[in-house]
PDB file of C-alpha atoms and ligand atoms in Angstrom:
ATOM      1  CA  MET A 116     128.855  87.930  74.534  1.00 96.00           C
ATOM      2  CA  PHE A 117     125.334  89.244  75.218  1.00 98.00           C
ATOM      3  CA  PHE A 118     122.724  88.493  77.880  1.00 98.00           C
ATOM      4  CA  ASP A 119     119.093  89.036  76.819  1.00 98.00           C
ATOM      5  CA  THR A 120     117.527  89.613  80.239  1.00 98.00           C
ATOM      6  CA  HIS A 121     113.905  89.457  79.095  1.00 98.00           C
ATOM      7  CA  ALA A 122     112.443  87.087  76.502  1.00 98.00           C
ATOM      8  CA  HIS A 123     109.107  85.269  76.514  1.00 98.00           C
ATOM      9  CA  LEU A 124     110.375  82.030  74.999  1.00 98.00           C
ATOM     10  CA  ALA A 125     107.214  80.179  76.066  1.00 97.00           C
ATOM     11  CA  ASP A 126     105.143  82.487  73.854  1.00 97.00           C
ATOM     12  CA  GLU A 127     103.652  80.561  70.962  1.00 96.00           C
ATOM     13  CA  ALA A 128     105.243  82.894  68.392  1.00 95.00           C
ATOM     14  CA  ILE A 129     108.664  81.775  69.616  1.00 96.00           C
ATOM     15  CA  GLN A 130     108.067  78.272  70.852  1.00 94.00           C
ATOM     16  CA  LEU A 131     106.967  77.092  67.421  1.00 94.00           C
ATOM     17  CA  ASN A 132     110.485  77.785  66.112  1.00 96.00           C
ATOM     18  CA  LEU A 133     112.404  77.633  69.360  1.00 97.00           C
ATOM     19  CA  GLU A 134     115.338  75.597  68.124  1.00 96.00           C
ATOM     20  CA  GLU A 135     115.975  77.845  65.154  1.00 97.00           C
ATOM     21  CA  ILE A 136     115.505  81.012  67.215  1.00 97.00           C
ATOM     22  CA  LEU A 137     118.027  79.826  69.822  1.00 97.00           C
ATOM     23  CA  LYS A 138     120.502  78.997  67.045  1.00 97.00           C
ATOM     24  CA  LEU A 139     120.119  82.532  65.673  1.00 97.00           C
ATOM     25  CA  ALA A 140     120.794  83.862  69.158  1.00 98.00           C
ATOM     26  CA  VAL A 141     124.010  81.880  69.551  1.00 97.00           C
ATOM     27  CA  ASN A 142     125.163  82.986  66.081  1.00 97.00           C
ATOM     28  CA  ALA A 143     124.640  86.589  67.218  1.00 97.00           C
ATOM     29  CA  ARG A 144     126.680  85.800  70.378  1.00 98.00           C
ATOM     30  CA  VAL A 145     123.616  86.031  72.611  1.00 98.00           C
ATOM     31  CA  GLU A 146     124.692  83.225  74.890  1.00 97.00           C
ATOM     32  CA  ARG A 147     122.523  83.862  77.907  1.00 98.00           C
ATOM     33  CA  ILE A 148     118.764  84.414  77.967  1.00 98.00           C
ATOM     34  CA  LEU A 149     116.305  84.893  80.788  1.00 98.00           C
ATOM     35  CA  CYS A 150     112.976  83.321  79.847  1.00 98.00           C
ATOM     36  CA  VAL A 151     110.302  85.388  81.611  1.00 98.00           C
ATOM     37  CA  GLY A 152     106.988  84.053  82.944  1.00 98.00           C
ATOM     38  CA  THR A 153     103.709  85.985  83.096  1.00 98.00           C
ATOM     39  CA  THR A 154     101.390  83.380  84.679  1.00 98.00           C
ATOM     40  CA  ALA A 155     101.828  80.148  86.657  1.00 98.00           C
ATOM     41  CA  SER A 156     101.484  78.098  83.483  1.00 98.00           C
ATOM     42  CA  SER A 157     103.861  80.177  81.315  1.00 98.00           C
ATOM     43  CA  SER A 158     106.344  80.141  84.223  1.00 98.00           C
ATOM     44  CA  ARG A 159     106.110  76.336  84.229  1.00 98.00           C
ATOM     45  CA  MET A 160     106.776  76.224  80.468  1.00 98.00           C
ATOM     46  CA  GLY A 161     109.708  78.602  80.908  1.00 98.00           C
ATOM     47  CA  ILE A 162     111.280  76.330  83.520  1.00 98.00           C
ATOM     48  CA  GLU A 163     110.927  73.342  81.174  1.00 98.00           C
ATOM     49  CA  ILE A 164     112.759  75.289  78.458  1.00 98.00           C
ATOM     50  CA  ALA A 165     115.468  76.491  80.855  1.00 98.00           C
ATOM     51  CA  GLN A 166     116.026  73.011  82.266  1.00 97.00           C
ATOM     52  CA  THR A 167     116.281  71.565  78.745  1.00 96.00           C
ATOM     53  CA  VAL A 168     118.444  74.219  77.073  1.00 94.00           C
ATOM     54  CA  ARG A 169     121.318  74.332  79.551  1.00 88.00           C
ATOM     55  CA  PHE A 170     124.030  75.765  77.359  1.00 87.00           C
ATOM     56  CA  SER A 171     124.502  77.206  73.902  1.00 90.00           C
ATOM     57  CA  PRO A 172     122.641  79.336  74.797  1.00 97.00           C
ATOM     58  CA  HIS A 173     122.328  79.177  78.589  1.00 97.00           C
ATOM     59  CA  VAL A 174     118.635  79.706  79.339  1.00 98.00           C
ATOM     60  CA  TYR A 175     117.360  80.642  82.799  1.00 98.00           C
ATOM     61  CA  ALA A 176     113.795  81.232  83.960  1.00 98.00           C
ATOM     62  CA  SER A 177     111.799  83.715  86.015  1.00 98.00           C
ATOM     63  CA  VAL A 178     108.476  82.862  87.645  1.00 98.00           C
ATOM     64  CA  GLY A 179     105.653  85.249  88.480  1.00 98.00           C
ATOM     65  CA  VAL A 180     102.354  86.904  87.628  1.00 98.00           C
ATOM     66  CA  HIS A 181     102.092  89.869  85.247  1.00 98.00           C
ATOM     67  CA  PRO A 182      99.793  92.694  86.455  1.00 97.00           C
ATOM     68  CA  ASN A 183      97.447  92.146  83.505  1.00 96.00           C
ATOM     69  CA  TYR A 184      96.874  88.559  84.666  1.00 97.00           C
ATOM     70  CA  ALA A 185      96.856  89.187  88.419  1.00 97.00           C
ATOM     71  CA  HIS A 186      93.033  88.927  88.676  1.00 96.00           C
ATOM     72  CA  GLN A 187      93.158  85.449  87.118  1.00 97.00           C
ATOM     73  CA  ALA A 188      95.816  84.067  89.443  1.00 96.00           C
ATOM     74  CA  SER A 189      94.281  81.745  92.055  1.00 97.00           C
ATOM     75  CA  ASP A 190      95.759  80.938  95.473  1.00 96.00           C
ATOM     76  CA  GLU A 191      96.733  77.611  93.963  1.00 98.00           C
ATOM     77  CA  ASP A 192      98.642  79.419  91.177  1.00 98.00           C
ATOM     78  CA  TRP A 193     100.519  81.491  93.725  1.00 97.00           C
ATOM     79  CA  LYS A 194     101.417  78.346  95.683  1.00 98.00           C
ATOM     80  CA  LYS A 195     102.850  76.960  92.445  1.00 98.00           C
ATOM     81  CA  ILE A 196     104.866  80.148  91.857  1.00 98.00           C
ATOM     82  CA  ARG A 197     106.285  79.943  95.383  1.00 98.00           C
ATOM     83  CA  SER A 198     107.360  76.365  94.894  1.00 98.00           C
ATOM     84  CA  MET A 199     108.689  76.971  91.347  1.00 98.00           C
ATOM     85  CA  ALA A 200     110.874  79.761  92.752  1.00 98.00           C
ATOM     86  CA  GLN A 201     112.959  77.006  94.424  1.00 98.00           C
ATOM     87  CA  GLU A 202     113.574  75.051  91.233  1.00 98.00           C
ATOM     88  CA  ASP A 203     116.802  74.559  89.345  1.00 97.00           C
ATOM     89  CA  ARG A 204     117.507  77.332  86.749  1.00 98.00           C
ATOM     90  CA  VAL A 205     115.011  79.776  88.309  1.00 98.00           C
ATOM     91  CA  VAL A 206     116.938  82.994  88.938  1.00 98.00           C
ATOM     92  CA  ALA A 207     114.278  85.737  89.211  1.00 98.00           C
ATOM     93  CA  LEU A 208     110.650  86.557  90.032  1.00 98.00           C
ATOM     94  CA  GLY A 209     108.165  88.175  87.653  1.00 97.00           C
ATOM     95  CA  GLU A 210     107.422  89.702  85.514  1.00 98.00           C
ATOM     96  CA  THR A 211     105.129  91.606  87.773  1.00 98.00           C
ATOM     97  CA  GLY A 212     104.413  95.276  88.328  1.00 98.00           C
ATOM     98  CA  LEU A 213     101.692  97.804  87.600  1.00 98.00           C
ATOM     99  CA  ASP A 214      99.774  98.737  84.456  1.00 97.00           C
ATOM    100  CA  LYS A 215      97.317 101.572  83.899  1.00 95.00           C
ATOM    101  CA  HIS A 216      97.315 101.213  80.128  1.00 95.00           C
ATOM    102  CA  TRP A 217      95.047  98.181  80.083  1.00 92.00           C
ATOM    103  CA  ASP A 218      92.195  97.845  82.542  1.00 84.00           C
ATOM    104  CA  ASP A 219      92.192  94.049  82.637  1.00 85.00           C
ATOM    105  CA  CYS A 220      92.852  93.980  86.344  1.00 94.00           C
ATOM    106  CA  ASP A 221      91.739  96.352  89.115  1.00 96.00           C
ATOM    107  CA  TRP A 222      94.401  98.448  90.801  1.00 96.00           C
ATOM    108  CA  ASP A 223      94.228  96.969  94.313  1.00 97.00           C
ATOM    109  CA  THR A 224      94.688  93.470  92.935  1.00 97.00           C
ATOM    110  CA  GLN A 225      97.737  94.631  90.970  1.00 97.00           C
ATOM    111  CA  VAL A 226      99.248  96.251  94.060  1.00 98.00           C
ATOM    112  CA  ALA A 227      98.632  93.151  96.207  1.00 98.00           C
ATOM    113  CA  ASN A 228     100.147  90.989  93.465  1.00 98.00           C
ATOM    114  CA  LEU A 229     103.235  93.183  93.351  1.00 98.00           C
ATOM    115  CA  GLU A 230     103.557  93.112  97.151  1.00 98.00           C
ATOM    116  CA  ARG A 231     103.586  89.342  97.356  1.00 98.00           C
ATOM    117  CA  HIS A 232     106.424  89.249  94.807  1.00 98.00           C
ATOM    118  CA  TRP A 233     108.420  91.553  97.119  1.00 98.00           C
ATOM    119  CA  ASP A 234     107.661  89.283 100.082  1.00 98.00           C
ATOM    120  CA  LEU A 235     108.985  86.334  98.112  1.00 98.00           C
ATOM    121  CA  SER A 236     111.989  88.332  96.890  1.00 98.00           C
ATOM    122  CA  PHE A 237     113.056  89.187 100.424  1.00 97.00           C
ATOM    123  CA  GLU A 238     112.427  85.608 101.490  1.00 97.00           C
ATOM    124  CA  THR A 239     114.423  83.995  98.663  1.00 98.00           C
ATOM    125  CA  GLY A 240     116.897  86.696  97.634  1.00 98.00           C
ATOM    126  CA  LEU A 241     115.656  86.500  94.037  1.00 98.00           C
ATOM    127  CA  PRO A 242     115.412  89.785  92.080  1.00 98.00           C
ATOM    128  CA  VAL A 243     112.017  90.986  90.803  1.00 98.00           C
ATOM    129  CA  ILE A 244     111.377  91.891  87.153  1.00 98.00           C
ATOM    130  CA  LEU A 245     109.136  94.954  87.072  1.00 98.00           C
ATOM    131  CA  HIS A 246     106.714  96.028  84.367  1.00 98.00           C
ATOM    132  CA  SER A 247     105.432  99.603  84.589  1.00 97.00           C
ATOM    133  CA  ARG A 248     103.070 101.108  82.048  1.00 95.00           C
ATOM    134  CA  ASP A 249     101.399 104.532  82.191  1.00 95.00           C
ATOM    135  CA  CYS A 250     101.815 104.758  85.964  1.00 96.00           C
ATOM    136  CA  GLU A 251     105.331 106.035  86.589  1.00 96.00           C
ATOM    137  CA  MET A 252     104.524 107.986  89.765  1.00 97.00           C
ATOM    138  CA  GLU A 253     102.343 105.282  91.287  1.00 97.00           C
ATOM    139  CA  MET A 254     105.068 102.740  90.578  1.00 98.00           C
ATOM    140  CA  LEU A 255     107.696 104.828  92.344  1.00 98.00           C
ATOM    141  CA  GLU A 256     105.379 105.201  95.311  1.00 98.00           C
ATOM    142  CA  GLU A 257     104.892 101.425  95.556  1.00 98.00           C
ATOM    143  CA  LEU A 258     108.625 100.804  95.191  1.00 98.00           C
ATOM    144  CA  GLU A 259     109.421 103.256  97.943  1.00 98.00           C
ATOM    145  CA  LYS A 260     106.793 101.624 100.151  1.00 98.00           C
ATOM    146  CA  ALA A 261     108.317  98.175  99.551  1.00 98.00           C
ATOM    147  CA  SER A 262     111.818  99.410 100.309  1.00 98.00           C
ATOM    148  CA  ALA A 263     110.569 101.086 103.511  1.00 98.00           C
ATOM    149  CA  ARG A 264     108.548  98.013 104.521  1.00 96.00           C
ATOM    150  CA  PHE A 265     111.684  95.853 104.532  1.00 96.00           C
ATOM    151  CA  ASP A 266     114.031  98.719 105.379  1.00 97.00           C
ATOM    152  CA  LYS A 267     116.357  97.485 102.639  1.00 96.00           C
ATOM    153  CA  PRO A 268     117.331  98.315  99.061  1.00 97.00           C
ATOM    154  CA  LEU A 269     115.264  96.562  96.393  1.00 98.00           C
ATOM    155  CA  HIS A 270     116.705  93.764  94.299  1.00 98.00           C
ATOM    156  CA  GLY A 271     115.257  93.901  90.805  1.00 98.00           C
ATOM    157  CA  ILE A 272     114.934  95.310  87.287  1.00 98.00           C
ATOM    158  CA  MET A 273     112.833  98.091  85.788  1.00 98.00           C
ATOM    159  CA  HIS A 274     112.294  96.210  82.562  1.00 98.00           C
ATOM    160  CA  SER A 275     111.810  97.774  79.119  1.00 98.00           C
ATOM    161  CA  PHE A 276     112.340 101.177  80.693  1.00 98.00           C
ATOM    162  CA  VAL A 277     110.681 104.134  78.920  1.00 97.00           C
ATOM    163  CA  GLY A 278     110.407 106.612  81.803  1.00 97.00           C
ATOM    164  CA  ALA A 279     112.024 109.923  82.624  1.00 97.00           C
ATOM    165  CA  ALA A 280     115.638 110.377  83.721  1.00 98.00           C
ATOM    166  CA  SER A 281     114.455 111.465  87.184  1.00 98.00           C
ATOM    167  CA  THR A 282     112.469 108.227  87.529  1.00 98.00           C
ATOM    168  CA  ALA A 283     115.485 106.155  86.497  1.00 98.00           C
ATOM    169  CA  GLU A 284     117.574 107.987  89.096  1.00 98.00           C
ATOM    170  CA  ARG A 285     115.064 107.235  91.850  1.00 98.00           C
ATOM    171  CA  CYS A 286     114.963 103.577  90.833  1.00 98.00           C
ATOM    172  CA  ILE A 287     118.760 103.402  90.946  1.00 98.00           C
ATOM    173  CA  LYS A 288     118.703 104.954  94.426  1.00 98.00           C
ATOM    174  CA  LEU A 289     116.241 102.289  95.524  1.00 98.00           C
ATOM    175  CA  GLY A 290     118.765  99.642  94.431  1.00 98.00           C
ATOM    176  CA  LEU A 291     117.210  98.607  91.112  1.00 98.00           C
ATOM    177  CA  HIS A 292     118.752  97.910  87.717  1.00 98.00           C
ATOM    178  CA  VAL A 293     117.389  99.564  84.569  1.00 98.00           C
ATOM    179  CA  SER A 294     116.911  97.542  81.382  1.00 98.00           C
ATOM    180  CA  PHE A 295     116.352  98.846  77.862  1.00 98.00           C
ATOM    181  CA  ALA A 296     114.510  97.071  75.061  1.00 98.00           C
ATOM    182  CA  GLY A 297     113.897  97.882  71.377  1.00 97.00           C
ATOM    183  CA  MET A 298     112.151 101.197  72.075  1.00 97.00           C
ATOM    184  CA  VAL A 299     115.479 102.873  72.740  1.00 98.00           C
ATOM    185  CA  THR A 300     116.404 102.290  69.076  1.00 97.00           C
ATOM    186  CA  TYR A 301     113.323 104.000  67.618  1.00 97.00           C
ATOM    187  CA  LYS A 302     113.977 107.126  65.563  1.00 96.00           C
ATOM    188  CA  LYS A 303     112.017 109.454  67.834  1.00 96.00           C
ATOM    189  CA  ALA A 304     113.453 108.083  71.083  1.00 98.00           C
ATOM    190  CA  ASP A 305     116.169 110.726  71.657  1.00 98.00           C
ATOM    191  CA  ASP A 306     114.955 111.340  75.210  1.00 98.00           C
ATOM    192  CA  LEU A 307     115.129 107.655  76.063  1.00 98.00           C
ATOM    193  CA  ARG A 308     118.629 107.387  74.588  1.00 98.00           C
ATOM    194  CA  ALA A 309     119.630 110.286  76.831  1.00 98.00           C
ATOM    195  CA  VAL A 310     118.331 108.293  79.826  1.00 98.00           C
ATOM    196  CA  ALA A 311     120.276 105.209  78.693  1.00 98.00           C
ATOM    197  CA  ALA A 312     123.389 107.385  78.591  1.00 98.00           C
ATOM    198  CA  ILE A 313     123.205 108.327  82.285  1.00 98.00           C
ATOM    199  CA  ILE A 314     122.537 104.931  83.900  1.00 98.00           C
ATOM    200  CA  PRO A 315     125.511 103.981  86.124  1.00 98.00           C
ATOM    201  CA  GLU A 316     127.708 101.308  84.549  1.00 98.00           C
ATOM    202  CA  ASP A 317     126.876  98.719  87.190  1.00 98.00           C
ATOM    203  CA  ARG A 318     123.066  99.049  86.812  1.00 98.00           C
ATOM    204  CA  LEU A 319     122.603  98.877  83.050  1.00 98.00           C
ATOM    205  CA  LEU A 320     120.926  95.889  81.351  1.00 98.00           C
ATOM    206  CA  ILE A 321     119.665  95.051  77.857  1.00 98.00           C
ATOM    207  CA  GLU A 322     116.764  92.903  76.714  1.00 98.00           C
ATOM    208  CA  THR A 323     114.492  92.157  73.763  1.00 98.00           C
ATOM    209  CA  ASP A 324     111.096  91.489  75.412  1.00 97.00           C
ATOM    210  CA  SER A 325     110.688  88.947  72.587  1.00 97.00           C
ATOM    211  CA  PRO A 326     108.337  88.385  70.781  1.00 97.00           C
ATOM    212  CA  TYR A 327     107.448  92.090  71.168  1.00 94.00           C
ATOM    213  CA  LEU A 328     109.243  95.409  70.610  1.00 92.00           C
ATOM    214  CA  THR A 329     111.502  94.502  67.670  1.00 94.00           C
ATOM    215  CA  PRO A 330     114.335  97.066  67.522  1.00 96.00           C
ATOM    216  CA  GLU A 331     115.443  99.119  64.529  1.00 95.00           C
ATOM    217  CA  PRO A 332     116.445  98.304  61.821  1.00 94.00           C
ATOM    218  CA  HIS A 333     113.871  95.476  61.936  1.00 94.00           C
ATOM    219  CA  ARG A 334     111.088  97.401  63.694  1.00 94.00           C
ATOM    220  CA  GLY A 335     107.648  96.044  62.835  1.00 90.00           C
ATOM    221  CA  ARG A 336     108.885  92.534  62.064  1.00 90.00           C
ATOM    222  CA  ARG A 337     107.415  89.820  64.291  1.00 91.00           C
ATOM    223  CA  PRO A 338     108.363  87.877  66.203  1.00 96.00           C
ATOM    224  CA  ASN A 339     111.239  89.700  67.813  1.00 97.00           C
ATOM    225  CA  THR A 340     113.902  87.234  68.965  1.00 98.00           C
ATOM    226  CA  PRO A 341     116.871  87.319  71.390  1.00 98.00           C
ATOM    227  CA  ALA A 342     119.375  87.665  68.497  1.00 98.00           C
ATOM    228  CA  ASN A 343     118.122  91.235  68.046  1.00 98.00           C
ATOM    229  CA  VAL A 344     119.427  92.364  71.437  1.00 98.00           C
ATOM    230  CA  ILE A 345     122.625  93.309  69.620  1.00 97.00           C
ATOM    231  CA  HIS A 346     120.825  96.228  67.891  1.00 97.00           C
ATOM    232  CA  THR A 347     119.733  97.617  71.244  1.00 98.00           C
ATOM    233  CA  ALA A 348     123.288  97.204  72.538  1.00 98.00           C
ATOM    234  CA  GLU A 349     124.689  99.045  69.499  1.00 98.00           C
ATOM    235  CA  CYS A 350     122.293 101.915  70.000  1.00 98.00           C
ATOM    236  CA  ILE A 351     123.161 102.243  73.699  1.00 98.00           C
ATOM    237  CA  ALA A 352     126.886 102.067  72.951  1.00 98.00           C
ATOM    238  CA  LYS A 353     126.463 104.986  70.557  1.00 98.00           C
ATOM    239  CA  ALA A 354     124.415 106.968  73.101  1.00 98.00           C
ATOM    240  CA  ARG A 355     127.067 106.427  75.776  1.00 98.00           C
ATOM    241  CA  GLY A 356     130.017 107.008  73.467  1.00 98.00           C
ATOM    242  CA  CYS A 357     131.599 103.642  74.098  1.00 97.00           C
ATOM    243  CA  SER A 358     132.232 100.488  72.102  1.00 98.00           C
ATOM    244  CA  LEU A 359     129.783  97.665  71.501  1.00 98.00           C
ATOM    245  CA  SER A 360     132.134  95.232  73.222  1.00 98.00           C
ATOM    246  CA  GLU A 361     132.229  97.424  76.337  1.00 98.00           C
ATOM    247  CA  ILE A 362     128.411  97.432  76.484  1.00 98.00           C
ATOM    248  CA  ALA A 363     128.345  93.670  75.929  1.00 98.00           C
ATOM    249  CA  LYS A 364     130.844  93.131  78.706  1.00 98.00           C
ATOM    250  CA  LEU A 365     129.288  95.344  81.339  1.00 98.00           C
ATOM    251  CA  THR A 366     125.635  94.419  80.711  1.00 98.00           C
ATOM    252  CA  THR A 367     126.489  90.704  80.752  1.00 98.00           C
ATOM    253  CA  ALA A 368     128.519  91.069  83.944  1.00 98.00           C
ATOM    254  CA  ASN A 369     125.653  93.008  85.569  1.00 98.00           C
ATOM    255  CA  ALA A 370     123.081  90.366  84.627  1.00 98.00           C
ATOM    256  CA  CYS A 371     125.276  87.464  85.768  1.00 98.00           C
ATOM    257  CA  ARG A 372     125.856  89.169  89.125  1.00 98.00           C
ATOM    258  CA  LEU A 373     122.169  90.057  89.590  1.00 98.00           C
ATOM    259  CA  PHE A 374     120.958  86.541  88.753  1.00 98.00           C
ATOM    260  CA  SER A 375     123.922  84.828  90.472  1.00 98.00           C
ATOM    261  CA  VAL A 376     124.805  82.808  87.382  1.00 97.00           C
ATOM    262  CA  PRO A 377     128.254  82.086  85.880  1.00 94.00           C
TER     263      PRO A 377
HETATM  264 ZN1   ZN B1326     107.741  91.042  79.141  1.00 75.70          ZN
END
């Protein structure tokens, strides 16, 4: 059984065929999916999906504001996020984080947005899903600041990880989990596969980031869907020299523990 820890099921590319896409997932033994929000309104849609699709597959939701949308989030939106965090089937915050690839949102706003997710995480106990793009060092700095601010390990996921082994090690030390998406399957991604091979067993997660980042052998096909998480799992199993069923078992157990779900 597999747990896709990051899928944007509220994205139009998926929602149009949601029923069929969820059936494909169950056929591929992907029986748990975290539906990830990026704005107050997509978080709301994610909760609706998670509260409707309760089993086969089990869908859960995360609520939060993506760094590329942080400048658009009003105080009212953040109030909604705070209240949605209490709802049934909501098991995580985010995705949030930092992004220097796109300049949609100024840096200070991104940092403040990330900080309020940490405040809410320490208040509620919910883990934070972290997006980091083209700002590995700055991200580590902010994570270390957050951990120092609360004087506690961080509860969360470095999602769709593409960084260096040393960065992964620092994230692990801070208490975080590391999740791999389709990029780890790409032909030129030997370095990333080497990173996937050294993540401690109890911190490893897999995801699709649907509808983006379709893994090999389907790279380039859109939309990506949760059923494809199996290809990422296969690739990681090979990199770690273990069986697919071992990877399925440990990544699912890690996700269930992190999100406190059965
Ligand atoms: Zn995402």
